[in-house]
mmCIF file of C-alpha atoms and ligand atoms in Angstrom:
data_model
loop_
_atom_site.group_PDB
_atom_site.id
_atom_site.type_symbol
_atom_site.label_atom_id
_atom_site.label_comp_id
_atom_site.label_asym_id
_atom_site.label_seq_id
_atom_site.Cartn_x
_atom_site.Cartn_y
_atom_site.Cartn_z
ATOM 1 C CA MET A 12 0.000 0.000 0.000
ATOM 2 C CA ARG A 13 1.032 3.612 -0.437
ATOM 3 C CA PHE A 14 1.098 6.298 2.208
ATOM 4 C CA SER A 15 1.453 10.009 1.509
ATOM 5 C CA ASP A 16 4.833 11.616 0.787
ATOM 6 C CA PRO A 17 4.896 13.388 4.209
ATOM 7 C CA PHE A 18 4.302 10.000 5.897
ATOM 8 C CA GLU A 19 7.129 8.420 3.911
ATOM 9 C CA GLN A 20 9.480 11.306 4.759
ATOM 10 C CA ARG A 21 8.695 11.028 8.484
ATOM 11 C CA PHE A 22 9.099 7.255 8.388
ATOM 12 C CA ALA A 23 12.439 7.429 6.559
ATOM 13 C CA GLU A 24 13.702 10.008 9.089
ATOM 14 C CA MET A 25 12.459 8.180 12.216
ATOM 15 C CA ILE A 26 13.930 4.840 11.267
ATOM 16 C CA THR A 27 17.450 6.323 11.303
ATOM 17 C CA HIS A 28 17.153 7.435 14.943
ATOM 18 C CA TYR A 29 16.939 4.026 16.624
ATOM 19 C CA PRO A 30 19.083 0.893 16.722
ATOM 20 C CA THR A 31 16.103 -1.415 16.042
ATOM 21 C CA LYS A 32 13.219 -0.986 13.609
ATOM 22 C CA ARG A 33 10.730 -2.056 16.269
ATOM 23 C CA SER A 34 11.375 1.179 18.184
ATOM 24 C CA VAL A 35 9.408 3.219 15.644
ATOM 25 C CA LEU A 36 6.318 1.003 15.799
ATOM 26 C CA VAL A 37 4.101 3.231 17.966
ATOM 27 C CA PRO A 38 4.775 6.539 16.168
ATOM 28 C CA THR A 39 4.441 4.781 12.792
ATOM 29 C CA LEU A 40 1.065 3.391 13.846
ATOM 30 C CA LEU A 41 -0.071 6.841 15.004
ATOM 31 C CA TYR A 42 0.966 8.510 11.745
ATOM 32 C CA ALA A 43 -0.684 5.743 9.721
ATOM 33 C CA GLN A 44 -3.880 6.041 11.769
ATOM 34 C CA ASP A 45 -3.949 9.811 11.299
ATOM 35 C CA GLU A 46 -3.664 9.273 7.576
ATOM 36 C CA VAL A 47 -6.033 6.335 7.025
ATOM 37 C CA GLY A 48 -8.455 6.965 9.935
ATOM 38 C CA PHE A 49 -7.866 3.586 11.576
ATOM 39 C CA LEU A 50 -5.422 0.688 11.491
ATOM 40 C CA SER A 51 -6.873 -1.537 8.808
ATOM 41 C CA ASP A 52 -5.659 -5.073 8.071
ATOM 42 C CA GLU A 53 -3.796 -3.653 5.084
ATOM 43 C CA VAL A 54 -2.015 -1.047 7.234
ATOM 44 C CA ILE A 55 -1.047 -3.675 9.814
ATOM 45 C CA THR A 56 0.387 -5.979 7.143
ATOM 46 C CA GLU A 57 2.337 -3.105 5.610
ATOM 47 C CA ILE A 58 3.823 -1.865 8.889
ATOM 48 C CA ALA A 59 4.645 -5.368 10.137
ATOM 49 C CA GLY A 60 6.526 -5.984 6.873
ATOM 50 C CA ARG A 61 8.445 -2.719 7.030
ATOM 51 C CA LEU A 62 9.508 -3.247 10.640
ATOM 52 C CA GLU A 63 10.224 -6.974 10.292
ATOM 53 C CA LEU A 64 7.596 -7.883 12.898
ATOM 54 C CA THR A 65 4.752 -10.366 12.819
ATOM 55 C CA GLU A 66 1.222 -9.039 12.426
ATOM 56 C CA LEU A 67 0.532 -10.470 15.872
ATOM 57 C CA ASP A 68 3.361 -8.318 17.330
ATOM 58 C CA VAL A 69 1.717 -5.248 15.796
ATOM 59 C CA ARG A 70 -1.800 -6.202 16.925
ATOM 60 C CA ASN A 71 -0.569 -6.799 20.479
ATOM 61 C CA VAL A 72 0.807 -3.256 20.634
ATOM 62 C CA ILE A 73 -2.372 -1.796 19.123
ATOM 63 C CA SER A 74 -4.512 -3.546 21.732
ATOM 64 C CA TYR A 75 -2.424 -2.033 24.544
ATOM 65 C CA TYR A 76 -2.878 1.652 23.604
ATOM 66 C CA SER A 77 -6.319 3.264 23.748
ATOM 67 C CA MET A 78 -5.131 5.863 21.198
ATOM 68 C CA LEU A 79 -4.848 3.151 18.555
ATOM 69 C CA THR A 80 -7.804 1.478 16.868
ATOM 70 C CA THR A 81 -8.460 -1.192 14.264
ATOM 71 C CA LYS A 82 -12.009 0.131 13.725
ATOM 72 C CA PRO A 83 -13.086 3.383 12.072
ATOM 73 C CA ARG A 84 -13.831 6.166 14.583
ATOM 74 C CA GLY A 85 -15.492 9.528 14.407
ATOM 75 C CA LYS A 86 -13.508 12.569 13.312
ATOM 76 C CA PHE A 87 -13.263 13.578 16.990
ATOM 77 C CA ASN A 88 -12.478 10.785 19.435
ATOM 78 C CA VAL A 89 -13.659 11.915 22.878
ATOM 79 C CA GLN A 90 -11.865 9.984 25.616
ATOM 80 C CA VAL A 91 -13.286 10.588 29.086
ATOM 81 C CA CYS A 92 -11.143 9.495 32.025
ATOM 82 C CA THR A 93 -13.029 7.895 34.904
ATOM 83 C CA ASN A 94 -9.966 6.691 36.799
ATOM 84 C CA ILE A 95 -9.647 7.561 40.496
ATOM 85 C CA ALA A 96 -8.690 11.266 40.446
ATOM 86 C CA CYS A 97 -11.223 12.042 37.717
ATOM 87 C CA MET A 98 -13.889 9.836 39.300
ATOM 88 C CA LEU A 99 -13.566 11.774 42.574
ATOM 89 C CA ARG A 100 -13.981 15.048 40.693
ATOM 90 C CA GLY A 101 -16.974 14.126 38.520
ATOM 91 C CA GLY A 102 -15.473 12.047 35.691
ATOM 92 C CA GLU A 103 -18.296 9.507 35.696
ATOM 93 C CA GLU A 104 -20.948 12.250 35.605
ATOM 94 C CA LEU A 105 -19.007 13.884 32.769
ATOM 95 C CA LEU A 106 -19.059 10.612 30.832
ATOM 96 C CA GLU A 107 -22.835 10.324 31.373
ATOM 97 C CA HIS A 108 -23.205 13.920 30.201
ATOM 98 C CA CYS A 109 -21.253 13.153 27.004
ATOM 99 C CA GLU A 110 -23.335 10.010 26.424
ATOM 100 C CA LYS A 111 -26.532 12.050 26.632
ATOM 101 C CA ARG A 112 -25.221 14.950 24.560
ATOM 102 C CA LEU A 113 -23.865 12.697 21.791
ATOM 103 C CA GLY A 114 -26.506 9.969 22.026
ATOM 104 C CA ILE A 115 -23.874 7.216 22.083
ATOM 105 C CA GLY A 116 -22.214 5.022 24.701
ATOM 106 C CA HIS A 117 -18.708 3.686 25.284
ATOM 107 C CA LYS A 118 -16.997 2.885 21.950
ATOM 108 C CA GLY A 119 -19.956 4.334 20.047
ATOM 109 C CA THR A 120 -19.799 6.643 17.033
ATOM 110 C CA THR A 121 -22.419 9.234 16.071
ATOM 111 C CA SER A 122 -24.323 8.521 12.855
ATOM 112 C CA ASP A 123 -22.795 11.583 11.163
ATOM 113 C CA GLY A 124 -19.316 10.165 11.826
ATOM 114 C CA LEU A 125 -18.284 13.289 13.746
ATOM 115 C CA PHE A 126 -17.800 11.909 17.269
ATOM 116 C CA SER A 127 -16.713 8.702 18.941
ATOM 117 C CA LEU A 128 -16.844 8.301 22.706
ATOM 118 C CA GLU A 129 -14.703 6.190 24.997
ATOM 119 C CA GLU A 130 -14.326 5.730 28.722
ATOM 120 C CA VAL A 131 -10.585 5.465 29.380
ATOM 121 C CA GLU A 132 -8.104 4.896 32.175
ATOM 122 C CA CYS A 133 -5.795 7.675 33.417
ATOM 123 C CA ILE A 134 -4.606 10.005 30.662
ATOM 124 C CA GLY A 135 -2.047 11.752 32.862
ATOM 125 C CA GLY A 136 -4.084 14.853 33.712
ATOM 126 C CA CYS A 137 -4.888 13.853 37.314
ATOM 127 C CA SER A 138 -3.822 17.207 38.808
ATOM 128 C CA TRP A 139 -6.431 18.921 36.652
ATOM 129 C CA ALA A 140 -9.203 16.340 36.949
ATOM 130 C CA PRO A 141 -11.646 15.669 35.501
ATOM 131 C CA ALA A 142 -9.782 15.385 32.233
ATOM 132 C CA VAL A 143 -10.785 14.495 28.694
ATOM 133 C CA GLN A 144 -8.687 13.965 25.591
ATOM 134 C CA VAL A 145 -10.103 14.738 22.152
ATOM 135 C CA ASN A 146 -7.758 13.425 19.467
ATOM 136 C CA TYR A 147 -4.417 14.996 20.509
ATOM 137 C CA GLU A 148 -5.896 17.811 22.647
ATOM 138 C CA PHE A 149 -6.307 17.696 26.413
ATOM 139 C CA HIS A 150 -9.149 19.447 28.252
ATOM 140 C CA GLU A 151 -8.974 19.731 32.016
ATOM 141 C CA ASN A 152 -10.910 20.917 35.088
ATOM 142 C CA LEU A 153 -14.045 20.175 33.118
ATOM 143 C CA THR A 154 -17.651 20.798 34.057
ATOM 144 C CA ALA A 155 -20.719 19.875 32.006
ATOM 145 C CA GLU A 156 -20.800 23.435 30.633
ATOM 146 C CA LYS A 157 -17.116 23.412 29.678
ATOM 147 C CA MET A 158 -17.570 19.990 28.058
ATOM 148 C CA ASP A 159 -20.443 21.345 25.979
ATOM 149 C CA ALA A 160 -18.155 24.134 24.773
ATOM 150 C CA VAL A 161 -15.475 21.576 23.824
ATOM 151 C CA LEU A 162 -18.000 19.497 21.863
ATOM 152 C CA GLU A 163 -19.424 22.586 20.197
ATOM 153 C CA GLY A 164 -15.911 23.680 19.179
ATOM 154 C CA CYS A 165 -15.337 20.268 17.602
ATOM 155 C CA ARG A 166 -18.682 20.441 15.813
ATOM 156 C CA ARG A 167 -17.760 23.812 14.330
ATOM 157 C CA LYS A 168 -14.322 22.566 13.236
ATOM 158 C CA GLY A 169 -15.920 19.451 11.787
ATOM 159 C CA MET A 170 -18.173 21.521 9.554
ATOM 160 C CA GLN A 171 -15.329 23.529 8.022
HETATM 161 S S1 FES B 8 -7.173 9.852 36.811
HETATM 162 FE FE1 FES B 8 -7.996 10.951 35.177
HETATM 163 S S2 FES B 8 -6.274 11.841 34.256
HETATM 164 FE FE2 FES B 8 -5.421 10.620 35.824
#
């Protein structure tokens, strides 16, 4: 399969920085996912071949990271942390709020393909709980009102 020229340039650069090819697996998967939308069977075969890994090696890594997916997601992947610090500061209520607002549950995707929702473990924003990650952006100290503003911002961006 063919990736874009910017992907190929990044890949060619990254591979020179490490003693083993395996070391670039996670960033390569992220770049491929950004480009294709998800990690399809074809992408997995391609990356396993390039990095001299088995497809099982690649799938094992994908299953470990909540940022990586083998299924298509919405344009904005809303990950709500309900781990201890966030739970104590309203993370579960925030997840329920998102479920109602978006009309989907955990691992669901809206029918317009704009949003996916996931309940996740700690995303490293405990000091500013409750925290949510949308694609690569973090949102912290959230309330229902602030969450609505985040979702609305995504909706506007998604329509551009
Ligand atoms: S517990 Fe939610 S970010 Fe750490």
